[in-house]
Amino acid sequence: GAVVSQHPSRVICKSGTSVKIECRSLDFQATTMFWYRQFPKQSLMLMATSNEGSKATYEQGVEKDKFLINHASLTLSTLTVTSAHPEDSSFYICSARVPSGVGNEQFFGPGTRLTVL
Amino acid sequence: DAKTTQPPSMDCAEGRAANLPCNHSTISGNEYVYWYRQIHSQGPQYIIHGLKNNETNEMASLIITEDRKSSTLILPHATLRDTAVYYCIVPSENQGGKLIFGQGTELSVKP
């Protein structure tokens, strides 16, 4: 299957700093990528849809100024958590929609665990 | 998304078939049923999807009832590595490909 990578896999930062997470589709081009967040023992929560060459679409309740998404190329989307606070500590996961697939087949990255001290 | 209902947890003996049910009674005619799973601390993994007919691939089989109101994911010979949370998702046609994850079924495969 298609491969999606994330970098870094784990990051620890101080409160108030910004953290950038990269999501790459390694062997296919993805016009649409998605960002999710997952707290311990909870399900994945969709944060936003990242479209190549246009602004991201955020889900209700997700602050677009805090979670900056850039999808500058067909293989790369980035999520920047600005002015991170301890409550932003979570498991962040991206996915990419397979262009040749039927509708909603997505491949997921391995996730990035963010810890804000 | 069409609402899906799954049991919160199930156990299965290693080597036996794991049958994971999903109810999606409000599914509409052109909406597909997708199954993903998430092994602890990893990203979800696509398993299979279907519309009306039963489907089979190297990972699993998907049985969809004739009225399409429910489906069953079958892992024919479960292994310890199949221990994961399994999600049944029915994306809405007008949702731009978004997947909305429910609570899923936590499958524990035991030796």
mmCIF file with all atom_site columns, C-alpha atoms in Angstrom:
data_model
loop_
_atom_site.group_PDB
_atom_site.id
_atom_site.type_symbol
_atom_site.label_atom_id
_atom_site.label_alt_id
_atom_site.label_comp_id
_atom_site.label_asym_id
_atom_site.label_entity_id
_atom_site.label_seq_id
_atom_site.pdbx_PDB_ins_code
_atom_site.Cartn_x
_atom_site.Cartn_y
_atom_site.Cartn_z
_atom_site.occupancy
_atom_site.B_iso_or_equiv
_atom_site.pdbx_formal_charge
_atom_site.auth_seq_id
_atom_site.auth_comp_id
_atom_site.auth_asym_id
_atom_site.auth_atom_id
_atom_site.pdbx_PDB_model_num
ATOM 1   C CA . GLY A 1 1   ? 0.000   0.000   0.000  1.00 0.00 ? 1   GLY A CA 1
ATOM 2   C CA . ALA A 1 2   ? 0.862   3.666   -0.202 1.00 0.00 ? 2   ALA A CA 1
ATOM 3   C CA . VAL A 1 3   ? 3.288   5.024   2.388  1.00 0.00 ? 3   VAL A CA 1
ATOM 4   C CA . VAL A 1 4   ? 2.838   8.151   4.470  1.00 0.00 ? 4   VAL A CA 1
ATOM 5   C CA . SER A 1 5   ? 5.584   9.349   6.768  1.00 0.00 ? 5   SER A CA 1
ATOM 6   C CA . GLN A 1 6   ? 5.605   11.839  9.612  1.00 0.00 ? 6   GLN A CA 1
ATOM 7   C CA . HIS A 1 7   ? 8.462   13.735  11.166 1.00 0.00 ? 7   HIS A CA 1
ATOM 8   C CA . PRO A 1 8   ? 9.308   13.923  13.958 1.00 0.00 ? 8   PRO A CA 1
ATOM 9   C CA . SER A 1 9   ? 7.884   10.816  15.582 1.00 0.00 ? 9   SER A CA 1
ATOM 10  C CA . ARG A 1 10  ? 8.216   12.330  19.008 1.00 0.00 ? 10  ARG A CA 1
ATOM 11  C CA . VAL A 1 11  ? 8.826   15.865  20.237 1.00 0.00 ? 11  VAL A CA 1
ATOM 12  C CA . ILE A 1 12  ? 9.089   17.469  23.635 1.00 0.00 ? 12  ILE A CA 1
ATOM 13  C CA . CYS A 1 13  ? 8.948   21.234  23.862 1.00 0.00 ? 13  CYS A CA 1
ATOM 14  C CA . LYS A 1 14  ? 8.569   23.992  26.383 1.00 0.00 ? 14  LYS A CA 1
ATOM 15  C CA . SER A 1 15  ? 5.325   25.831  26.866 1.00 0.00 ? 15  SER A CA 1
ATOM 16  C CA . GLY A 1 16  ? 5.049   28.834  24.564 1.00 0.00 ? 16  GLY A CA 1
ATOM 17  C CA . THR A 1 17  ? 7.175   27.461  21.746 1.00 0.00 ? 17  THR A CA 1
ATOM 18  C CA . SER A 1 18  ? 5.976   26.410  18.300 1.00 0.00 ? 18  SER A CA 1
ATOM 19  C CA . VAL A 1 19  ? 6.332   22.947  16.875 1.00 0.00 ? 19  VAL A CA 1
ATOM 20  C CA . LYS A 1 20  ? 6.162   21.923  13.220 1.00 0.00 ? 20  LYS A CA 1
ATOM 21  C CA . ILE A 1 21  ? 5.109   18.427  12.174 1.00 0.00 ? 21  ILE A CA 1
ATOM 22  C CA . GLU A 1 22  ? 5.641   17.201  8.623  1.00 0.00 ? 22  GLU A CA 1
ATOM 23  C CA . CYS A 1 23  ? 3.502   14.722  6.749  1.00 0.00 ? 23  CYS A CA 1
ATOM 24  C CA . ARG A 1 24  ? 4.758   13.267  3.475  1.00 0.00 ? 24  ARG A CA 1
ATOM 25  C CA . SER A 1 25  ? 3.276   10.918  0.935  1.00 0.00 ? 25  SER A CA 1
ATOM 26  C CA . LEU A 1 26  ? 6.300   8.923   -0.198 1.00 0.00 ? 26  LEU A CA 1
ATOM 27  C CA . ASP A 1 27  ? 5.158   7.096   -3.301 1.00 0.00 ? 27  ASP A CA 1
ATOM 28  C CA . PHE A 1 28  ? 2.128   8.987   -4.500 1.00 0.00 ? 28  PHE A CA 1
ATOM 29  C CA . GLN A 1 29  ? 0.843   12.508  -4.867 1.00 0.00 ? 29  GLN A CA 1
ATOM 30  C CA . ALA A 1 30  ? -1.855  13.610  -2.487 1.00 0.00 ? 30  ALA A CA 1
ATOM 31  C CA . THR A 1 31  ? -3.978  16.631  -3.247 1.00 0.00 ? 31  THR A CA 1
ATOM 32  C CA . THR A 1 32  ? -5.809  16.117  0.016  1.00 0.00 ? 32  THR A CA 1
ATOM 33  C CA . MET A 1 33  ? -4.365  15.316  3.404  1.00 0.00 ? 33  MET A CA 1
ATOM 34  C CA . PHE A 1 34  ? -6.018  15.237  6.796  1.00 0.00 ? 34  PHE A CA 1
ATOM 35  C CA . TRP A 1 35  ? -4.811  16.002  10.292 1.00 0.00 ? 35  TRP A CA 1
ATOM 36  C CA . TYR A 1 36  ? -6.124  14.233  13.372 1.00 0.00 ? 36  TYR A CA 1
ATOM 37  C CA . ARG A 1 37  ? -5.457  14.473  17.078 1.00 0.00 ? 37  ARG A CA 1
ATOM 38  C CA . GLN A 1 38  ? -5.817  11.663  19.574 1.00 0.00 ? 38  GLN A CA 1
ATOM 39  C CA . PHE A 1 39  ? -5.789  11.927  23.349 1.00 0.00 ? 39  PHE A CA 1
ATOM 40  C CA . PRO A 1 40  ? -5.040  8.879   25.514 1.00 0.00 ? 40  PRO A CA 1
ATOM 41  C CA . LYS A 1 41  ? -7.742  6.229   25.453 1.00 0.00 ? 41  LYS A CA 1
ATOM 42  C CA . GLN A 1 42  ? -9.818  8.262   23.025 1.00 0.00 ? 42  GLN A CA 1
ATOM 43  C CA . SER A 1 43  ? -10.605 7.950   19.345 1.00 0.00 ? 43  SER A CA 1
ATOM 44  C CA . LEU A 1 44  ? -9.101  10.051  16.587 1.00 0.00 ? 44  LEU A CA 1
ATOM 45  C CA . MET A 1 45  ? -10.546 13.508  16.199 1.00 0.00 ? 45  MET A CA 1
ATOM 46  C CA . LEU A 1 46  ? -10.388 15.148  12.789 1.00 0.00 ? 46  LEU A CA 1
ATOM 47  C CA . MET A 1 47  ? -8.826  18.596  13.042 1.00 0.00 ? 47  MET A CA 1
ATOM 48  C CA . ALA A 1 48  ? -8.617  19.820  9.466  1.00 0.00 ? 48  ALA A CA 1
ATOM 49  C CA . THR A 1 49  ? -8.498  18.998  5.788  1.00 0.00 ? 49  THR A CA 1
ATOM 50  C CA . SER A 1 50  ? -5.395  20.133  3.972  1.00 0.00 ? 50  SER A CA 1
ATOM 51  C CA . ASN A 1 51  ? -5.734  20.856  0.279  1.00 0.00 ? 51  ASN A CA 1
ATOM 52  C CA . GLU A 1 52  ? -2.720  21.405  -1.933 1.00 0.00 ? 52  GLU A CA 1
ATOM 53  C CA . GLY A 1 53  ? -2.504  24.980  -3.099 1.00 0.00 ? 53  GLY A CA 1
ATOM 54  C CA . SER A 1 54  ? -5.365  26.306  -1.024 1.00 0.00 ? 54  SER A CA 1
ATOM 55  C CA . LYS A 1 55  ? -6.298  27.088  2.544  1.00 0.00 ? 55  LYS A CA 1
ATOM 56  C CA . ALA A 1 56  ? -7.015  24.305  4.945  1.00 0.00 ? 56  ALA A CA 1
ATOM 57  C CA . THR A 1 57  ? -10.545 23.627  6.116  1.00 0.00 ? 57  THR A CA 1
ATOM 58  C CA . TYR A 1 58  ? -10.826 23.346  9.879  1.00 0.00 ? 58  TYR A CA 1
ATOM 59  C CA . GLU A 1 59  ? -13.361 21.357  11.856 1.00 0.00 ? 59  GLU A CA 1
ATOM 60  C CA . GLN A 1 60  ? -15.621 23.155  14.262 1.00 0.00 ? 60  GLN A CA 1
ATOM 61  C CA . GLY A 1 61  ? -13.857 24.079  17.467 1.00 0.00 ? 61  GLY A CA 1
ATOM 62  C CA . VAL A 1 62  ? -10.320 23.839  16.067 1.00 0.00 ? 62  VAL A CA 1
ATOM 63  C CA . GLU A 1 63  ? -8.445  27.133  16.207 1.00 0.00 ? 63  GLU A CA 1
ATOM 64  C CA . LYS A 1 64  ? -6.957  27.856  12.806 1.00 0.00 ? 64  LYS A CA 1
ATOM 65  C CA . ASP A 1 65  ? -4.543  30.439  14.203 1.00 0.00 ? 65  ASP A CA 1
ATOM 66  C CA . LYS A 1 66  ? -3.176  27.955  16.683 1.00 0.00 ? 66  LYS A CA 1
ATOM 67  C CA . PHE A 1 67  ? -2.882  25.007  14.330 1.00 0.00 ? 67  PHE A CA 1
ATOM 68  C CA . LEU A 1 68  ? -1.364  26.332  11.132 1.00 0.00 ? 68  LEU A CA 1
ATOM 69  C CA . ILE A 1 69  ? -1.556  23.996  8.165  1.00 0.00 ? 69  ILE A CA 1
ATOM 70  C CA . ASN A 1 70  ? 0.394   24.392  4.960  1.00 0.00 ? 70  ASN A CA 1
ATOM 71  C CA . HIS A 1 71  ? 0.092   22.044  1.981  1.00 0.00 ? 71  HIS A CA 1
ATOM 72  C CA . ALA A 1 72  ? 2.679   23.531  -0.317 1.00 0.00 ? 72  ALA A CA 1
ATOM 73  C CA . SER A 1 73  ? 3.282   20.546  -2.553 1.00 0.00 ? 73  SER A CA 1
ATOM 74  C CA . LEU A 1 74  ? 1.553   17.368  -3.636 1.00 0.00 ? 74  LEU A CA 1
ATOM 75  C CA . THR A 1 75  ? 3.636   15.300  -1.234 1.00 0.00 ? 75  THR A CA 1
ATOM 76  C CA . LEU A 1 76  ? 3.986   17.494  1.841  1.00 0.00 ? 76  LEU A CA 1
ATOM 77  C CA . SER A 1 77  ? 1.652   18.984  4.406  1.00 0.00 ? 77  SER A CA 1
ATOM 78  C CA . THR A 1 78  ? 2.816   20.603  7.619  1.00 0.00 ? 78  THR A CA 1
ATOM 79  C CA . LEU A 1 79  ? 1.037   21.257  10.885 1.00 0.00 ? 79  LEU A CA 1
ATOM 80  C CA . THR A 1 80  ? 2.485   23.927  13.157 1.00 0.00 ? 80  THR A CA 1
ATOM 81  C CA . VAL A 1 81  ? 1.264   24.067  16.723 1.00 0.00 ? 81  VAL A CA 1
ATOM 82  C CA . THR A 1 82  ? 1.862   27.676  17.706 1.00 0.00 ? 82  THR A CA 1
ATOM 83  C CA . SER A 1 83  ? 2.507   28.786  21.269 1.00 0.00 ? 83  SER A CA 1
ATOM 84  C CA . ALA A 1 84  ? 2.065   25.251  22.512 1.00 0.00 ? 84  ALA A CA 1
ATOM 85  C CA . HIS A 1 85  ? 0.698   24.623  25.992 1.00 0.00 ? 85  HIS A CA 1
ATOM 86  C CA . PRO A 1 86  ? 0.498   21.443  28.054 1.00 0.00 ? 86  PRO A CA 1
ATOM 87  C CA . GLU A 1 87  ? -3.109  20.865  26.960 1.00 0.00 ? 87  GLU A CA 1
ATOM 88  C CA . ASP A 1 88  ? -1.846  20.564  23.366 1.00 0.00 ? 88  ASP A CA 1
ATOM 89  C CA . SER A 1 89  ? 0.084   17.454  24.336 1.00 0.00 ? 89  SER A CA 1
ATOM 90  C CA . SER A 1 90  ? -1.383  14.717  22.174 1.00 0.00 ? 90  SER A CA 1
ATOM 91  C CA . PHE A 1 91  ? -0.782  12.195  19.410 1.00 0.00 ? 91  PHE A CA 1
ATOM 92  C CA . TYR A 1 92  ? -1.026  13.953  16.038 1.00 0.00 ? 92  TYR A CA 1
ATOM 93  C CA . ILE A 1 93  ? -1.699  11.817  12.988 1.00 0.00 ? 93  ILE A CA 1
ATOM 94  C CA . CYS A 1 94  ? -1.914  12.751  9.341  1.00 0.00 ? 94  CYS A CA 1
ATOM 95  C CA . SER A 1 95  ? -3.429  10.853  6.462  1.00 0.00 ? 95  SER A CA 1
ATOM 96  C CA . ALA A 1 96  ? -3.398  11.193  2.707  1.00 0.00 ? 96  ALA A CA 1
ATOM 97  C CA . ARG A 1 97  ? -6.185  10.346  0.377  1.00 0.00 ? 97  ARG A CA 1
ATOM 98  C CA . VAL A 1 98  ? -5.221  7.919   -2.359 1.00 0.00 ? 98  VAL A CA 1
ATOM 99  C CA . PRO A 1 99  ? -5.986  9.670   -5.636 1.00 0.00 ? 99  PRO A CA 1
ATOM 100 C CA . SER A 1 100 ? -6.716  6.471   -7.497 1.00 0.00 ? 100 SER A CA 1
ATOM 101 C CA . GLY A 1 101 ? -8.742  4.974   -4.712 1.00 0.00 ? 101 GLY A CA 1
ATOM 102 C CA . VAL A 1 102 ? -12.472 4.978   -4.283 1.00 0.00 ? 102 VAL A CA 1
ATOM 103 C CA . GLY A 1 103 ? -13.517 8.078   -2.408 1.00 0.00 ? 103 GLY A CA 1
ATOM 104 C CA . ASN A 1 104 ? -12.319 7.638   1.088  1.00 0.00 ? 104 ASN A CA 1
ATOM 105 C CA . GLU A 1 105 ? -9.429  5.239   1.087  1.00 0.00 ? 105 GLU A CA 1
ATOM 106 C CA . GLN A 1 106 ? -6.735  6.935   3.117  1.00 0.00 ? 106 GLN A CA 1
ATOM 107 C CA . PHE A 1 107 ? -3.288  5.972   4.264  1.00 0.00 ? 107 PHE A CA 1
ATOM 108 C CA . PHE A 1 108 ? -2.121  7.172   7.626  1.00 0.00 ? 108 PHE A CA 1
ATOM 109 C CA . GLY A 1 109 ? 1.219   8.263   8.942  1.00 0.00 ? 109 GLY A CA 1
ATOM 110 C CA . PRO A 1 110 ? 2.719   6.668   12.032 1.00 0.00 ? 110 PRO A CA 1
ATOM 111 C CA . GLY A 1 111 ? 1.843   9.655   14.204 1.00 0.00 ? 111 GLY A CA 1
ATOM 112 C CA . THR A 1 112 ? 3.771   12.284  16.161 1.00 0.00 ? 112 THR A CA 1
ATOM 113 C CA . ARG A 1 113 ? 3.645   12.324  19.920 1.00 0.00 ? 113 ARG A CA 1
ATOM 114 C CA . LEU A 1 114 ? 3.850   15.873  21.212 1.00 0.00 ? 114 LEU A CA 1
ATOM 115 C CA . THR A 1 115 ? 4.610   16.576  24.862 1.00 0.00 ? 115 THR A CA 1
ATOM 116 C CA . VAL A 1 116 ? 4.503   20.174  26.024 1.00 0.00 ? 116 VAL A CA 1
ATOM 117 C CA . LEU A 1 117 ? 6.181   20.817  29.356 1.00 0.00 ? 117 LEU A CA 1
ATOM 118 C CA . ASP B 2 1   ? -21.332 10.425  8.448  1.00 0.00 ? 1   ASP B CA 1
ATOM 119 C CA . ALA B 2 2   ? -23.897 7.701   8.777  1.00 0.00 ? 2   ALA B CA 1
ATOM 120 C CA . LYS B 2 3   ? -23.843 6.716   12.420 1.00 0.00 ? 3   LYS B CA 1
ATOM 121 C CA . THR B 2 4   ? -22.197 3.396   13.140 1.00 0.00 ? 4   THR B CA 1
ATOM 122 C CA . THR B 2 5   ? -22.523 1.272   16.238 1.00 0.00 ? 5   THR B CA 1
ATOM 123 C CA . GLN B 2 6   ? -19.899 -1.240  17.297 1.00 0.00 ? 6   GLN B CA 1
ATOM 124 C CA . PRO B 2 7   ? -19.414 -3.249  20.471 1.00 0.00 ? 7   PRO B CA 1
ATOM 125 C CA . PRO B 2 8   ? -16.735 -1.609  22.625 1.00 0.00 ? 8   PRO B CA 1
ATOM 126 C CA . SER B 2 9   ? -14.664 -4.742  23.036 1.00 0.00 ? 9   SER B CA 1
ATOM 127 C CA . MET B 2 10  ? -14.316 -8.353  21.937 1.00 0.00 ? 10  MET B CA 1
ATOM 128 C CA . ASP B 2 11  ? -12.010 -11.252 22.671 1.00 0.00 ? 11  ASP B CA 1
ATOM 129 C CA . CYS B 2 12  ? -10.867 -13.877 20.218 1.00 0.00 ? 12  CYS B CA 1
ATOM 130 C CA . ALA B 2 13  ? -8.677  -16.943 20.576 1.00 0.00 ? 13  ALA B CA 1
ATOM 131 C CA . GLU B 2 14  ? -5.539  -17.029 18.480 1.00 0.00 ? 14  GLU B CA 1
ATOM 132 C CA . GLY B 2 15  ? -6.073  -18.978 15.275 1.00 0.00 ? 15  GLY B CA 1
ATOM 133 C CA . ARG B 2 16  ? -9.821  -18.625 15.364 1.00 0.00 ? 16  ARG B CA 1
ATOM 134 C CA . ALA B 2 17  ? -11.924 -16.342 13.205 1.00 0.00 ? 17  ALA B CA 1
ATOM 135 C CA . ALA B 2 18  ? -12.689 -12.898 14.596 1.00 0.00 ? 18  ALA B CA 1
ATOM 136 C CA . ASN B 2 19  ? -16.085 -11.569 13.559 1.00 0.00 ? 19  ASN B CA 1
ATOM 137 C CA . LEU B 2 20  ? -16.531 -7.865  14.243 1.00 0.00 ? 20  LEU B CA 1
ATOM 138 C CA . PRO B 2 21  ? -20.052 -6.488  13.761 1.00 0.00 ? 21  PRO B CA 1
ATOM 139 C CA . CYS B 2 22  ? -21.092 -2.982  12.800 1.00 0.00 ? 22  CYS B CA 1
ATOM 140 C CA . ASN B 2 23  ? -24.549 -1.463  12.564 1.00 0.00 ? 23  ASN B CA 1
ATOM 141 C CA . HIS B 2 24  ? -25.121 1.387   10.124 1.00 0.00 ? 24  HIS B CA 1
ATOM 142 C CA . SER B 2 25  ? -28.887 1.497   9.780  1.00 0.00 ? 25  SER B CA 1
ATOM 143 C CA . THR B 2 26  ? -28.982 5.043   8.369  1.00 0.00 ? 26  THR B CA 1
ATOM 144 C CA . ILE B 2 27  ? -26.621 4.318   5.493  1.00 0.00 ? 27  ILE B CA 1
ATOM 145 C CA . SER B 2 28  ? -27.749 5.724   2.166  1.00 0.00 ? 28  SER B CA 1
ATOM 146 C CA . GLY B 2 29  ? -27.593 4.117   -1.227 1.00 0.00 ? 29  GLY B CA 1
ATOM 147 C CA . ASN B 2 30  ? -24.190 5.268   -2.440 1.00 0.00 ? 30  ASN B CA 1
ATOM 148 C CA . GLU B 2 31  ? -22.301 5.305   0.824  1.00 0.00 ? 31  GLU B CA 1
ATOM 149 C CA . TYR B 2 32  ? -19.495 2.817   1.289  1.00 0.00 ? 32  TYR B CA 1
ATOM 150 C CA . VAL B 2 33  ? -18.552 0.976   4.452  1.00 0.00 ? 33  VAL B CA 1
ATOM 151 C CA . TYR B 2 34  ? -14.880 1.300   5.391  1.00 0.00 ? 34  TYR B CA 1
ATOM 152 C CA . TRP B 2 35  ? -12.915 -0.586  8.000  1.00 0.00 ? 35  TRP B CA 1
ATOM 153 C CA . TYR B 2 36  ? -9.694  0.626   9.558  1.00 0.00 ? 36  TYR B CA 1
ATOM 154 C CA . ARG B 2 37  ? -7.749  -0.584  12.548 1.00 0.00 ? 37  ARG B CA 1
ATOM 155 C CA . GLN B 2 38  ? -5.327  1.050   14.924 1.00 0.00 ? 38  GLN B CA 1
ATOM 156 C CA . ILE B 2 39  ? -2.680  -0.881  16.757 1.00 0.00 ? 39  ILE B CA 1
ATOM 157 C CA . HIS B 2 40  ? -1.621  0.793   19.965 1.00 0.00 ? 40  HIS B CA 1
ATOM 158 C CA . SER B 2 41  ? 0.411   3.995   19.443 1.00 0.00 ? 41  SER B CA 1
ATOM 159 C CA . GLN B 2 42  ? 0.413   3.665   15.664 1.00 0.00 ? 42  GLN B CA 1
ATOM 160 C CA . GLY B 2 43  ? -1.481  5.363   12.861 1.00 0.00 ? 43  GLY B CA 1
ATOM 161 C CA . PRO B 2 44  ? -4.644  3.662   11.627 1.00 0.00 ? 44  PRO B CA 1
ATOM 162 C CA . GLN B 2 45  ? -4.370  1.076   8.876  1.00 0.00 ? 45  GLN B CA 1
ATOM 163 C CA . TYR B 2 46  ? -6.838  0.663   6.043  1.00 0.00 ? 46  TYR B CA 1
ATOM 164 C CA . ILE B 2 47  ? -8.335  -2.830  5.934  1.00 0.00 ? 47  ILE B CA 1
ATOM 165 C CA . ILE B 2 48  ? -11.156 -3.056  3.435  1.00 0.00 ? 48  ILE B CA 1
ATOM 166 C CA . HIS B 2 49  ? -14.233 -1.316  2.110  1.00 0.00 ? 49  HIS B CA 1
ATOM 167 C CA . GLY B 2 50  ? -17.424 -2.282  0.310  1.00 0.00 ? 50  GLY B CA 1
ATOM 168 C CA . LEU B 2 51  ? -20.691 -0.990  -1.069 1.00 0.00 ? 51  LEU B CA 1
ATOM 169 C CA . LYS B 2 52  ? -23.115 -3.871  -1.556 1.00 0.00 ? 52  LYS B CA 1
ATOM 170 C CA . ASN B 2 53  ? -21.226 -7.024  -2.391 1.00 0.00 ? 53  ASN B CA 1
ATOM 171 C CA . ASN B 2 54  ? -19.096 -8.998  -0.019 1.00 0.00 ? 54  ASN B CA 1
ATOM 172 C CA . GLU B 2 55  ? -15.427 -8.222  -0.364 1.00 0.00 ? 55  GLU B CA 1
ATOM 173 C CA . THR B 2 56  ? -12.251 -10.125 0.436  1.00 0.00 ? 56  THR B CA 1
ATOM 174 C CA . ASN B 2 57  ? -8.598  -9.170  0.390  1.00 0.00 ? 57  ASN B CA 1
ATOM 175 C CA . GLU B 2 58  ? -5.414  -10.485 1.919  1.00 0.00 ? 58  GLU B CA 1
ATOM 176 C CA . MET B 2 59  ? -6.290  -9.037  5.316  1.00 0.00 ? 59  MET B CA 1
ATOM 177 C CA . ALA B 2 60  ? -9.965  -9.697  5.822  1.00 0.00 ? 60  ALA B CA 1
ATOM 178 C CA . SER B 2 61  ? -13.435 -10.320 4.465  1.00 0.00 ? 61  SER B CA 1
ATOM 179 C CA . LEU B 2 62  ? -16.327 -7.900  4.623  1.00 0.00 ? 62  LEU B CA 1
ATOM 180 C CA . ILE B 2 63  ? -19.862 -9.219  4.698  1.00 0.00 ? 63  ILE B CA 1
ATOM 181 C CA . ILE B 2 64  ? -22.589 -6.645  4.105  1.00 0.00 ? 64  ILE B CA 1
ATOM 182 C CA . THR B 2 65  ? -26.215 -7.546  4.705  1.00 0.00 ? 65  THR B CA 1
ATOM 183 C CA . GLU B 2 66  ? -28.640 -7.301  1.821  1.00 0.00 ? 66  GLU B CA 1
ATOM 184 C CA . ASP B 2 67  ? -30.380 -4.266  3.315  1.00 0.00 ? 67  ASP B CA 1
ATOM 185 C CA . ARG B 2 68  ? -26.920 -2.735  3.943  1.00 0.00 ? 68  ARG B CA 1
ATOM 186 C CA . LYS B 2 69  ? -27.851 -1.818  7.492  1.00 0.00 ? 69  LYS B CA 1
ATOM 187 C CA . SER B 2 70  ? -25.081 -3.830  9.026  1.00 0.00 ? 70  SER B CA 1
ATOM 188 C CA . SER B 2 71  ? -21.807 -5.483  8.170  1.00 0.00 ? 71  SER B CA 1
ATOM 189 C CA . THR B 2 72  ? -19.276 -7.866  9.645  1.00 0.00 ? 72  THR B CA 1
ATOM 190 C CA . LEU B 2 73  ? -15.534 -7.759  9.319  1.00 0.00 ? 73  LEU B CA 1
ATOM 191 C CA . ILE B 2 74  ? -13.992 -11.210 9.429  1.00 0.00 ? 74  ILE B CA 1
ATOM 192 C CA . LEU B 2 75  ? -10.369 -11.929 10.245 1.00 0.00 ? 75  LEU B CA 1
ATOM 193 C CA . PRO B 2 76  ? -10.251 -15.603 9.261  1.00 0.00 ? 76  PRO B CA 1
ATOM 194 C CA . HIS B 2 77  ? -7.325  -16.697 11.445 1.00 0.00 ? 77  HIS B CA 1
ATOM 195 C CA . ALA B 2 78  ? -6.638  -14.103 14.089 1.00 0.00 ? 78  ALA B CA 1
ATOM 196 C CA . THR B 2 79  ? -3.098  -13.698 15.392 1.00 0.00 ? 79  THR B CA 1
ATOM 197 C CA . LEU B 2 80  ? -1.773  -11.828 18.396 1.00 0.00 ? 80  LEU B CA 1
ATOM 198 C CA . ARG B 2 81  ? -0.720  -9.049  16.033 1.00 0.00 ? 81  ARG B CA 1
ATOM 199 C CA . ASP B 2 82  ? -4.350  -8.454  15.139 1.00 0.00 ? 82  ASP B CA 1
ATOM 200 C CA . THR B 2 83  ? -4.972  -7.047  18.606 1.00 0.00 ? 83  THR B CA 1
ATOM 201 C CA . ALA B 2 84  ? -6.124  -3.495  17.849 1.00 0.00 ? 84  ALA B CA 1
ATOM 202 C CA . VAL B 2 85  ? -9.061  -1.119  17.820 1.00 0.00 ? 85  VAL B CA 1
ATOM 203 C CA . TYR B 2 86  ? -11.204 -1.700  14.733 1.00 0.00 ? 86  TYR B CA 1
ATOM 204 C CA . TYR B 2 87  ? -13.214 1.143   13.281 1.00 0.00 ? 87  TYR B CA 1
ATOM 205 C CA . CYS B 2 88  ? -16.223 0.840   11.002 1.00 0.00 ? 88  CYS B CA 1
ATOM 206 C CA . ILE B 2 89  ? -16.822 4.117   9.160  1.00 0.00 ? 89  ILE B CA 1
ATOM 207 C CA . VAL B 2 90  ? -19.448 5.204   6.665  1.00 0.00 ? 90  VAL B CA 1
ATOM 208 C CA . PRO B 2 91  ? -18.340 8.533   5.184  1.00 0.00 ? 91  PRO B CA 1
ATOM 209 C CA . SER B 2 92  ? -21.024 10.854  3.901  1.00 0.00 ? 92  SER B CA 1
ATOM 210 C CA . GLU B 2 93  ? -20.915 11.516  0.188  1.00 0.00 ? 93  GLU B CA 1
ATOM 211 C CA . ASN B 2 94  ? -20.840 15.284  0.668  1.00 0.00 ? 94  ASN B CA 1
ATOM 212 C CA . GLN B 2 95  ? -18.082 15.303  3.249  1.00 0.00 ? 95  GLN B CA 1
ATOM 213 C CA . GLY B 2 96  ? -15.162 15.586  0.890  1.00 0.00 ? 96  GLY B CA 1
ATOM 214 C CA . GLY B 2 97  ? -13.591 12.304  1.839  1.00 0.00 ? 97  GLY B CA 1
ATOM 215 C CA . LYS B 2 98  ? -13.424 12.958  5.556  1.00 0.00 ? 98  LYS B CA 1
ATOM 216 C CA . LEU B 2 99  ? -13.319 9.998   7.898  1.00 0.00 ? 99  LEU B CA 1
ATOM 217 C CA . ILE B 2 100 ? -15.002 10.509  11.235 1.00 0.00 ? 100 ILE B CA 1
ATOM 218 C CA . PHE B 2 101 ? -13.853 7.921   13.751 1.00 0.00 ? 101 PHE B CA 1
ATOM 219 C CA . GLY B 2 102 ? -16.185 6.580   16.411 1.00 0.00 ? 102 GLY B CA 1
ATOM 220 C CA . GLN B 2 103 ? -15.051 4.571   19.424 1.00 0.00 ? 103 GLN B CA 1
ATOM 221 C CA . GLY B 2 104 ? -14.521 1.342   17.505 1.00 0.00 ? 104 GLY B CA 1
ATOM 222 C CA . THR B 2 105 ? -14.174 -2.181  18.857 1.00 0.00 ? 105 THR B CA 1
ATOM 223 C CA . GLU B 2 106 ? -11.129 -3.107  20.870 1.00 0.00 ? 106 GLU B CA 1
ATOM 224 C CA . LEU B 2 107 ? -10.245 -6.625  19.779 1.00 0.00 ? 107 LEU B CA 1
ATOM 225 C CA . SER B 2 108 ? -8.009  -8.656  22.050 1.00 0.00 ? 108 SER B CA 1
ATOM 226 C CA . VAL B 2 109 ? -6.577  -11.802 20.527 1.00 0.00 ? 109 VAL B CA 1
ATOM 227 C CA . LYS B 2 110 ? -5.519  -14.178 23.266 1.00 0.00 ? 110 LYS B CA 1
ATOM 228 C CA . PRO B 2 111 ? -3.148  -17.143 23.091 1.00 0.00 ? 111 PRO B CA 1
#
